[in-house]
Amino acid sequence: MPVMLWTDALIFLLLAVVIGYFYYVSRRAHMLATWMRVTESPSGMAALVVLGAFALVGLLDSLHYRPTLDQGDAQGRPVYSVEVLSVLDALAAPLRQRQERTYSAPFDTRAYARETVEVPGEQGAPGTQRREFPRLQYGGAHLGNEAGRERDIVVSGLQGFALAALLWWGLAGVLAAGMARGTSSGAGEVLQRIWRGETRTPWRAVLIALGVLCAIAGPVLAWCTKYHVLGTDKVGQDVLFLALKSVRTGLVIGTLTTLVLMPLAVVAGVTAGYFRGWVDDVVQYVYTTLNSIPGVLLIAASVLLMQVYIDTHPELFPTAVQRADLRLLFLCIILGLTSWTGLARLLRGEVLKLREFEYVQAAQAFGVGHSRILSRHILPNVMHVVLISLVLDFSGLVLAEAVLSYVGVGVDPSMTSFGTMINAARLEMGREPMVWWSLAAAFVFMFVLVLAANLFADAVRDAFDPRVRVAGK
Amino acid sequence: MLAYIIRRVFYAIPILIGVNLLTFALFFVVNTPEDIARMQLGVKRVTPEAIDKWKAERGYDKPLLLNQRMDGLRAVTETIFFEKSARLFVFDFGNADDGRSIGHEIATRMWPSLALALPVFLVGLLVNVTIALLMAFFRATYLDFWGVVLCVAMMSISGLFYIIGGQYLISKLWNLVPISGYAGGLDGFKFLALPVAVGVIGGVGSGARWYRTFFLEEMGKDYVRTARAKGLTENMVMFRHVLKNAMIPILTGVVVVIPTLFMGSLISESFFGIPGLGSYTIDAIQSQDFAIVRAMVFMGSVLYIAGLLLTDISYTLVDPRIRLE
């Protein structure tokens, strides 16, 4: 039975908006030309490939359903489990279900901590107890003898790598063949041109990024059914799986927040700049007031109050997943409400400049109404500011989530996110030997996501910001 | 100038009233003291008497805005709004849930916060400006390119990583400084060295990259070309002209944070166990002590508004073309 959580609905709405926007852009030459400049940036395109991979994981994790239980009820109707799963959960079932008892290091076949094990006595003699590192239930369980572990890891890694390399070659071949169609040159020739970086769109960067992704994903896929590639956490969950689940949380916070923030900032900023007078005074007053409250405190205060509300109204939230989801949505809304001021101020300044331009004055002189001037003449000319700041905000929001979860005002503790992973792992810092893998996994995933977002944001800004364009040429 | 400052101080009043009303609405109207008491007491011990006792102990048992049982002025003063919110204006913060005076805590915890935040601010500014200037000096070379790449990579790393990594490497592996703690006076150095270093490194990525654009913008201006045409050496151009002019946006941009340095840093104070206002706030958030959170919100906005005023004044000090009227 499909389940549509609030954030799922909004994510797909956002996806539809993005697709609609690009359809709109593709039919307008001047906007298309600007976007084409984005596609000419090698780092931007490579980042886009990585972001695409993250987005794919996030979207798979946003298709939720409740699985059917085996037995139907008395009338033979199917009965649904109370557990809400996502498509990612189903795809990664081997990761999700193979739960150990506690910590274990990456690729390890034995648990992190010693346990007392009963050793049965020989031929009826009383058994003895021994402290040892017990074998893991799943990690490396296929190995008869643990001595063969290194060899097995190398062999299956190479197998995965070979498959991934084949896939990558296939993709490169399809790309080259597609580009060669309709031209006089053959696919091989096109491949050479791509490799020398002579194509207008930097396909070389795209292929390299794809290649790196494949080279990592291939072996990991080969390993992950046999070992815990990134180890397990305190309750024995696979850390790789947790990291994949965290991607959605990060993406939701990075994107839905901007969805909340954008309309507010655009309406406030544009009207303040255009009408000036008392509208301007009110808008300025509101954003100075909001700005003057320290951001984390305002978020903390709002989240604490939301917490009180959730605790006192348990009847509104039937399942734990729904409660966590609504809390995530509230967090996005709160982040949006506290951070729209920066964009609003930028827009106000831009509109103050624009409204003095001749074409706006001419429109006013012709008696064009305010709403028409705003929608036809002002808005299209400030959209680049909106776009740049939205893309730039994304990475900051992903990083902020981790900090907020640490403070205790982030996502629901039951929801997997980079912040909750770091928070849980931080408490084990003092252990000897150190439990480093959860921390490392969360930080590396977050780093790659944020780095890709930053590089892509730079490409977008370089293409859209008129000042950068003048300085660059 | 003086008249301008006085007028600005008066402008701050409506903003502070707005902050006050907003926090009042958040803490008392959206969620009544009843809800908060219920949550603080936990599910098991909730009885109407327990809630009333909890509210009476903390003075939340009065009406919100107007006390109709009193007459005259006391109808207004014997209310939650007057006792909890309006009193913030005279910096009377009242008591925390554990009964200690918030004002006293703020006065003592301010100094450790400042001892951490001020060095981070000053050293950070110096480091950022130096690196940005170097990158601008070697613009369009590999040094500049890889510098920018490094900056982007560094700003993509979570701040928590710098703290945890620093604690692990410096304190645990190399045993150079204690992992956390604080001492006043000169002893504080060994406790503060790591947090300051981490704070500076964590800010270099975005700071140096941001300032680099200021330098580059300044170097594209006509007077720089004139200076070069007159035959000035590149060093003269950079240090005598570009540096001075680019410092205007940099300085005026950072002035706004100076007063808020008192508030400390939430994350690094709590990781490094520094008894400042940042860790005070975090503890309050985690133990859901709303009185402290309210006080800190108000303090924060007062300091931010002071920062805005300082920004305006600093413009006139560093750029004589600007006159405040």
PDB file of C-alpha atoms in Angstrom, chain B residues 10 69 72 83 132 188 194 232 293:
ATOM      1  CA  PHE B  10      15.828  55.124  19.448  1.00  0.00           C
ATOM      2  CA  ARG B  69      -8.353  40.581  39.817  1.00  0.00           C
ATOM      3  CA  GLY B  72      -5.050  50.138  38.662  1.00  0.00           C
ATOM      4  CA  GLU B  83       7.137  39.883  34.798  1.00  0.00           C
ATOM      5  CA  ALA B 132      43.092  36.203   0.401  1.00  0.00           C
ATOM      6  CA  GLY B 188      43.754  29.115  30.025  1.00  0.00           C
ATOM      7  CA  LEU B 194      43.004  24.062  20.250  1.00  0.00           C
ATOM      8  CA  LEU B 232      54.600  51.742  -9.075  1.00  0.00           C
ATOM      9  CA  VAL B 293      16.530  30.646  26.162  1.00  0.00           C
TER      10      VAL B 293
END
